[in-house]
Short mmCIF file of C-alpha atoms in Angstrom, two decimals:
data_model
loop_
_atom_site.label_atom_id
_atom_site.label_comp_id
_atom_site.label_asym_id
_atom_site.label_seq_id
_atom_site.Cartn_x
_atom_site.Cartn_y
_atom_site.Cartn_z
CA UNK A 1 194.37 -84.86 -115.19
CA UNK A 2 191.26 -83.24 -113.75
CA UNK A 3 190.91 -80.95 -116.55
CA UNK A 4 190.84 -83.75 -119.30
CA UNK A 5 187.84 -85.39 -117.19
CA UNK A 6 186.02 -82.50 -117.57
CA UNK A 7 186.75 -82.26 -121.27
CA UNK A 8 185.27 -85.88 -121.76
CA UNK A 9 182.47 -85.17 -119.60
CA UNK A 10 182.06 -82.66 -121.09
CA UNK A 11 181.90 -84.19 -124.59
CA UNK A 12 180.13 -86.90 -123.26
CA UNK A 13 176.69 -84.44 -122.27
CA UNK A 14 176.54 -82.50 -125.41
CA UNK A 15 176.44 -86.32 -127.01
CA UNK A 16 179.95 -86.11 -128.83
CA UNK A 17 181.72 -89.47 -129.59
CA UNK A 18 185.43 -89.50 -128.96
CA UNK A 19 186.83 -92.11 -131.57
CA UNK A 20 190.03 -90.47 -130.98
CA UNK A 21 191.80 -87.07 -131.14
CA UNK A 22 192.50 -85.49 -134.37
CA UNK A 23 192.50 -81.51 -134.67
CA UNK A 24 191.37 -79.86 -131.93
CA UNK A 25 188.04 -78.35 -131.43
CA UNK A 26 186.61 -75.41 -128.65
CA UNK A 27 184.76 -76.76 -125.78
CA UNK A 28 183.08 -74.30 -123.92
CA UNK A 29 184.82 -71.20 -125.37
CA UNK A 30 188.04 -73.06 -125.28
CA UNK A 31 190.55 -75.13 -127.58
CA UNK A 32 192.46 -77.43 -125.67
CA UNK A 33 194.95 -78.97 -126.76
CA UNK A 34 197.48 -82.29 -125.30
CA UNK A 35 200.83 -82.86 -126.46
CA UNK A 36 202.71 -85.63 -125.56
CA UNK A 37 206.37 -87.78 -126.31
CA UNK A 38 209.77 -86.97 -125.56
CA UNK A 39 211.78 -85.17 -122.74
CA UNK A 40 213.69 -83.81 -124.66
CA UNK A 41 210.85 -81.88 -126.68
CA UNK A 42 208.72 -81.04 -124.31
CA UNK A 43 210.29 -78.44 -122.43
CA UNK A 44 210.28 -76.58 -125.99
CA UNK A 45 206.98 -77.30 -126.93
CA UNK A 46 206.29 -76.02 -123.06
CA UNK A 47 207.44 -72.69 -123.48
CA UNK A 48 206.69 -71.96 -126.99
CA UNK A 49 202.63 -73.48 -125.62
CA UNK A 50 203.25 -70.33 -122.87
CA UNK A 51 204.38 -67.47 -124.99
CA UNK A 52 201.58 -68.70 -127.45
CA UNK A 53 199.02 -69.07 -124.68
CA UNK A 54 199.74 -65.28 -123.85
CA UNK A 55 198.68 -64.09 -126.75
CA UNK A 56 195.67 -66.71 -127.38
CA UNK A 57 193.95 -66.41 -123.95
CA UNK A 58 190.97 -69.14 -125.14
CA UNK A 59 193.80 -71.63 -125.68
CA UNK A 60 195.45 -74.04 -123.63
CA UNK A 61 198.16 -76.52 -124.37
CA UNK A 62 199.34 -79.23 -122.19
CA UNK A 63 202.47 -81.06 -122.30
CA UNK A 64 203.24 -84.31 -120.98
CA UNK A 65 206.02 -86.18 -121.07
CA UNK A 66 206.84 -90.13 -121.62
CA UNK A 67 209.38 -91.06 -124.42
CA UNK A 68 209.42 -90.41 -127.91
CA UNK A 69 207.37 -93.79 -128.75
CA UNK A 70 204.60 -92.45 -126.49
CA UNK A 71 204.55 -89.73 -128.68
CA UNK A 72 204.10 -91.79 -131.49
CA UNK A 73 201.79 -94.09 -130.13
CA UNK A 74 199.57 -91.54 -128.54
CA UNK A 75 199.09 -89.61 -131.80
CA UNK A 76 198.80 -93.01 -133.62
CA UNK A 77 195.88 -94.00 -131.20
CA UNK A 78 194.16 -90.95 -131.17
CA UNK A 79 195.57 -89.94 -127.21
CA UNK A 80 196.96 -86.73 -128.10
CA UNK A 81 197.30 -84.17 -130.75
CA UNK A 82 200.35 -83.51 -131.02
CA UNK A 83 203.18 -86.25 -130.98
CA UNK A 84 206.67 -85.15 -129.58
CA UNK A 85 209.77 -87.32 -131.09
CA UNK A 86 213.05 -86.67 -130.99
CA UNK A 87 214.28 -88.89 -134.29
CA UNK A 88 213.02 -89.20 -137.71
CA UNK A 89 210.50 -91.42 -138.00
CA UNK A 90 210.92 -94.88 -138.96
CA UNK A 91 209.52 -96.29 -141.96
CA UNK A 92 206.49 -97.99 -139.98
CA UNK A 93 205.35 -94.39 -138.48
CA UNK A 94 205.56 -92.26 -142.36
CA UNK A 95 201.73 -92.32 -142.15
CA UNK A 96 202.58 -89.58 -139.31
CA UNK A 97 202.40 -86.22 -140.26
CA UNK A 98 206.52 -84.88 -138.37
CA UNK A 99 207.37 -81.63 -138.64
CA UNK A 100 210.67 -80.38 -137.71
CA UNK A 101 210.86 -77.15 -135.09
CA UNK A 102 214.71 -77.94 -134.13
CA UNK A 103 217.66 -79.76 -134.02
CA UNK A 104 219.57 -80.85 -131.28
CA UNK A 105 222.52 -83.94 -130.82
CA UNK A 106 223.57 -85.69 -127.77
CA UNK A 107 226.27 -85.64 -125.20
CA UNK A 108 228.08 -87.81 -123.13
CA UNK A 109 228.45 -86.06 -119.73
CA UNK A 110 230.44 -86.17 -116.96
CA UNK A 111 231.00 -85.03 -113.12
CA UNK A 112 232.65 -81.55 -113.42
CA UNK A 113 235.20 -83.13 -110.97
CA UNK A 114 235.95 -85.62 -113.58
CA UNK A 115 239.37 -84.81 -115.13
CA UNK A 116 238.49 -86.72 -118.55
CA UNK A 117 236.68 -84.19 -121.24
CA UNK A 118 237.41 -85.82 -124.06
CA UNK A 119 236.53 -89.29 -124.95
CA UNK A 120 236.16 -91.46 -128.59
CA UNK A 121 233.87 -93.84 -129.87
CA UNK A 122 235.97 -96.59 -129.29
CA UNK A 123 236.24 -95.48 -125.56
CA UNK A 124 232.55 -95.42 -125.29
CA UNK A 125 232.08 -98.75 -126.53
CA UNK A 126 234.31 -100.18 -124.22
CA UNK A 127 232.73 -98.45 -121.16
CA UNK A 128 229.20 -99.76 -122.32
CA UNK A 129 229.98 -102.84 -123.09
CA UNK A 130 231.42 -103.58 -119.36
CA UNK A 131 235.27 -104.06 -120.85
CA UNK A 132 236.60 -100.79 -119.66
CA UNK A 133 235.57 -100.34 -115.53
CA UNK A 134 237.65 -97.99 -114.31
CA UNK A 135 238.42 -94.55 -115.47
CA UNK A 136 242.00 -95.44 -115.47
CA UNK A 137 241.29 -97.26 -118.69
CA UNK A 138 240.38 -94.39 -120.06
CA UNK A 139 242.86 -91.75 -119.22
CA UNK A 140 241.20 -91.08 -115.77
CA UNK A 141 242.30 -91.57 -112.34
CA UNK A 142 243.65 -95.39 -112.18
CA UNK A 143 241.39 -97.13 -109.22
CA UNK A 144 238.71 -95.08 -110.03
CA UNK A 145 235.40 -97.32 -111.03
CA UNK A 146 232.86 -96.34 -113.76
CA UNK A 147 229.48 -95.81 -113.02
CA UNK A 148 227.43 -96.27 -116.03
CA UNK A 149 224.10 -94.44 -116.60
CA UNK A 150 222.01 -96.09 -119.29
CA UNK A 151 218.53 -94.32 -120.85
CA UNK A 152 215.31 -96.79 -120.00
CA UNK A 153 213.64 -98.36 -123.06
CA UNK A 154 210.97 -95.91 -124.79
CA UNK A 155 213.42 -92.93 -125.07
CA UNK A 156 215.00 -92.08 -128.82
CA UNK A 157 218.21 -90.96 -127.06
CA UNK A 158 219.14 -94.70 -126.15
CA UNK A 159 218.23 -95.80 -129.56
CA UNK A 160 220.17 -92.74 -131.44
CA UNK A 161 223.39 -93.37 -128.91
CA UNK A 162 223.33 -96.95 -129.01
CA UNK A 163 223.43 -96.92 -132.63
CA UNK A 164 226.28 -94.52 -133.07
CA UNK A 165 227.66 -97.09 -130.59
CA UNK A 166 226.51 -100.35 -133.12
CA UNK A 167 225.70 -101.84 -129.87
CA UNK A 168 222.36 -103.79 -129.31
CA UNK A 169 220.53 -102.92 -125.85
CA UNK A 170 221.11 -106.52 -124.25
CA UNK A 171 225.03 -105.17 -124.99
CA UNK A 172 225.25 -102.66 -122.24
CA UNK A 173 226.39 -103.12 -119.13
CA UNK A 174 224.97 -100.27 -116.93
CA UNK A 175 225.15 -99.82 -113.35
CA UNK A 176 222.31 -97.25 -113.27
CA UNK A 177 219.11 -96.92 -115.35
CA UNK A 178 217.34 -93.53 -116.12
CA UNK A 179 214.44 -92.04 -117.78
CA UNK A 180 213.93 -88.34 -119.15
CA UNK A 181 217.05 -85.98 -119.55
CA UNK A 182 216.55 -84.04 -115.83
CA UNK A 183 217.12 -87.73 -114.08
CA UNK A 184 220.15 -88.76 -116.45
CA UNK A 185 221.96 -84.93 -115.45
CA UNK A 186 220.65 -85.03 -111.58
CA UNK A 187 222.67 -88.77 -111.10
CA UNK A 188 225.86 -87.42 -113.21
CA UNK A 189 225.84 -84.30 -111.20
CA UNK A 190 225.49 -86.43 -108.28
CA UNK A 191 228.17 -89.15 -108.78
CA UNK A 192 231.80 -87.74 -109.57
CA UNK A 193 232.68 -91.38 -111.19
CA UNK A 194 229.40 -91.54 -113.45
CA UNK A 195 229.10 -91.06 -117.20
CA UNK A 196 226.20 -90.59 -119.42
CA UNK A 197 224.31 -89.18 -122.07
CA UNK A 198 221.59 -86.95 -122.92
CA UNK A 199 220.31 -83.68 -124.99
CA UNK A 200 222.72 -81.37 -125.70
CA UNK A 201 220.37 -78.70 -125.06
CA UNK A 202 219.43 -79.30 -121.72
CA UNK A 203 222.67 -80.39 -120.62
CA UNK A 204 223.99 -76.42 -121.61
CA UNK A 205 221.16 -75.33 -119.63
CA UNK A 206 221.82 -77.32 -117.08
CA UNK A 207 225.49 -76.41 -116.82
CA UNK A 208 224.12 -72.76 -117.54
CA UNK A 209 222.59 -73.24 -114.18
CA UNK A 210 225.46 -74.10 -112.12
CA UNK A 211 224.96 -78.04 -112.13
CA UNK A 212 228.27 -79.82 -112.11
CA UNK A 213 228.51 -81.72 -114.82
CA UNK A 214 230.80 -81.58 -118.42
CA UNK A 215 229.98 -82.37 -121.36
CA UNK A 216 232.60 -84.59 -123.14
CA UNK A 217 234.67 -83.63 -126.36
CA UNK A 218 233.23 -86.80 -128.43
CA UNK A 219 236.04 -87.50 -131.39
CA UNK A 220 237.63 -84.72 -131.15
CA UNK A 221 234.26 -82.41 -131.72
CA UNK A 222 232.96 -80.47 -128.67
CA UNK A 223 229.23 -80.70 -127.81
CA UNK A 224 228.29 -77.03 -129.15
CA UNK A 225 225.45 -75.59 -130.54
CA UNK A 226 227.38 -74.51 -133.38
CA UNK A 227 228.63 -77.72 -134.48
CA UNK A 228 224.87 -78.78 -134.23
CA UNK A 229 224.37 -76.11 -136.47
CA UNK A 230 227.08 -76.81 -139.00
CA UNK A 231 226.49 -80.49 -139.31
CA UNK A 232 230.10 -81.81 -137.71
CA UNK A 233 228.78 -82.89 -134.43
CA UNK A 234 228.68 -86.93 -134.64
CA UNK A 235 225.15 -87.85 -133.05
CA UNK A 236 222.58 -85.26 -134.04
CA UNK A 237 218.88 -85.47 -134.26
CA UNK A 238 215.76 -83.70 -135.33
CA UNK A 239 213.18 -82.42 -132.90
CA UNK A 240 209.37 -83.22 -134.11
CA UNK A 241 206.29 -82.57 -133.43
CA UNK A 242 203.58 -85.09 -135.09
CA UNK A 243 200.48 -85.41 -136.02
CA UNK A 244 197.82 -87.82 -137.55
CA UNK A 245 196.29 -85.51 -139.62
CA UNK A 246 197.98 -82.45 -141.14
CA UNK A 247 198.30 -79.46 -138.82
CA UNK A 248 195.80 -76.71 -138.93
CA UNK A 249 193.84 -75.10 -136.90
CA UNK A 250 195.60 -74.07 -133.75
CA UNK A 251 198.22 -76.92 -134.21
CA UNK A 252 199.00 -75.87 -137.80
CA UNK A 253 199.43 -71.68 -135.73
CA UNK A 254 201.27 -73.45 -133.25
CA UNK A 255 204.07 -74.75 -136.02
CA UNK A 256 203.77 -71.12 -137.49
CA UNK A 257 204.92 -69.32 -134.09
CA UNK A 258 207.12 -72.19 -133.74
CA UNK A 259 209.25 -71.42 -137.08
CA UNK A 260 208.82 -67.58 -137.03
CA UNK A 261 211.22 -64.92 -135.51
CA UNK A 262 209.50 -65.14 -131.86
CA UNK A 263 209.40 -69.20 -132.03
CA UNK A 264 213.22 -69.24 -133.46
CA UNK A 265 214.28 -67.14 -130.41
CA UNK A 266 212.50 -69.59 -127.78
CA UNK A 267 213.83 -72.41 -129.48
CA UNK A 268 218.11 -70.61 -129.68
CA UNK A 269 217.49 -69.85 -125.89
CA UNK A 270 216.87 -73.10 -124.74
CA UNK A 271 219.72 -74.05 -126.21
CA UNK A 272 218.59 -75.96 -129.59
CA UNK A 273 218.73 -75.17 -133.38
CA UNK A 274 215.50 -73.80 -134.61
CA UNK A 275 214.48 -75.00 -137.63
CA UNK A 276 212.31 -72.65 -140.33
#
């Protein structure tokens, strides 16, 4: 992005040395700042960057978007600040600074045209490993084929589903391959025989906004913000934002707004859990 070549050119005249990101410092009057990870994230880190932006004129934040291990990595490797991941961490990343802004789970969605709401995890597995290809076998429309929409590598939401599923990734049998949450809704919205999955949250904006799709009743618990809330939805995750070194500075006022009565407010309209 232009404005990050300027930034290193920048740095580069008044005879900095960029070894890698860590908190981040004014350059000509202004703190910049790059965040970067997960789909899923972003579009909260996005708005709460905007409302925060307002009211900090000499900062700007800029989100970007990749998977939750580019979040990871990026942060690890000194590409970004801030880190956005939608899972815990795994034992090799705890050097990581994560801290938790909201929760959120993930739903299997269908065409609205779909007549089957409701599906189990035994029903899943079937449809993902290949053994179940028509909706029929599912309490559908008998002669109807499946059309299965799989995440692309990269993204926490195929790792979180496929292990509520117990299935390895060379187990699937997918007929369509997506990346970020808007792509997985746009080709269920666009296929009345496709199922797949993605954030809760923007799935209920999504539907909010008049795109047909449902969001399956997954054993017998219905894809809600308040069962998020309450613990009894069965795939559930944390939303993160990480660092490499602990947050202060503007990152460390970022995580403030982001847990105080303003951030909690950005974070419930967008459809998540915010987390204080």
């Amino acid at each position: 992005m232009s404005w990050l070549k300027d930034w290193c050119a920048a740095l580069a005249v008044c005879g900095a040395v960029w070894s890698g990101l860590g908190m981040p410092q004014a350059v000509a009057g202004q703190v910049r700042v790059l965040a970067t990870g997960s789909s899923t994230v972003a579009p909260v880190v996005a708005e709460l960057a905007r409302r925060y932006e307002e009211a900090h004129p000499d900062v700007r934040i800029d989100v970007q978007t990749g998977g939750s291990s580019r979040g990871v990595s990026d942060v690890y490797n000194g590409l970004s600040h801030i880190g956005m991941v939608s899972r815990a961490l795994k034992p090799g990343e705890r050097g990581l600074h994560a801290y938790t802004i909201a929760r959120d789970g993930i739903a299997v969605i269908t065409h609205r045209d779909n007549p089957v709401t409701a599906i189990d995890k035994a029903g899943l597995q079937r449809i993902y490993r290949g053994e179940a290809r028509d909706w029929g076998a599912v309490g559908g429309r008998i002669g109807a084929p499946i059309v299965v929409v799989n995440k692309s590598a990269a993204h926490s939401t195929l790792e979180l589903f496929l292990d509520y599923l117990g299935l390895a990734p060379d187990a699937v049998e997918a007929d369509i391959i997506v990346g970020d949450n808007q792509q997985g809704i746009k080709t269920v919205a666009g296929n009345p025989l496709a199922i797949g999955y993605v954030s809760i949250g923007a799935a209920l904006q999504a539907q909010d906004e008049g795109t047909p799709i449902v969001l399956m009743t997954l054993d017998g618990v219905a894809p809600t913000v308040a069962h998020i809330r309450g613990g009894g939805y069965p795939i559930t995750r944390p939303l993160n934002v990480v660092t490499r070194e602990p947050a202060t500075g503007v990152v460390g006022k970022l995580l403030e707004f982001a847990r105080g009565d303003e951030g909690a407010a950005v974070i419930e309209s967008l459809s998540f859990v915010p987390v204080r």
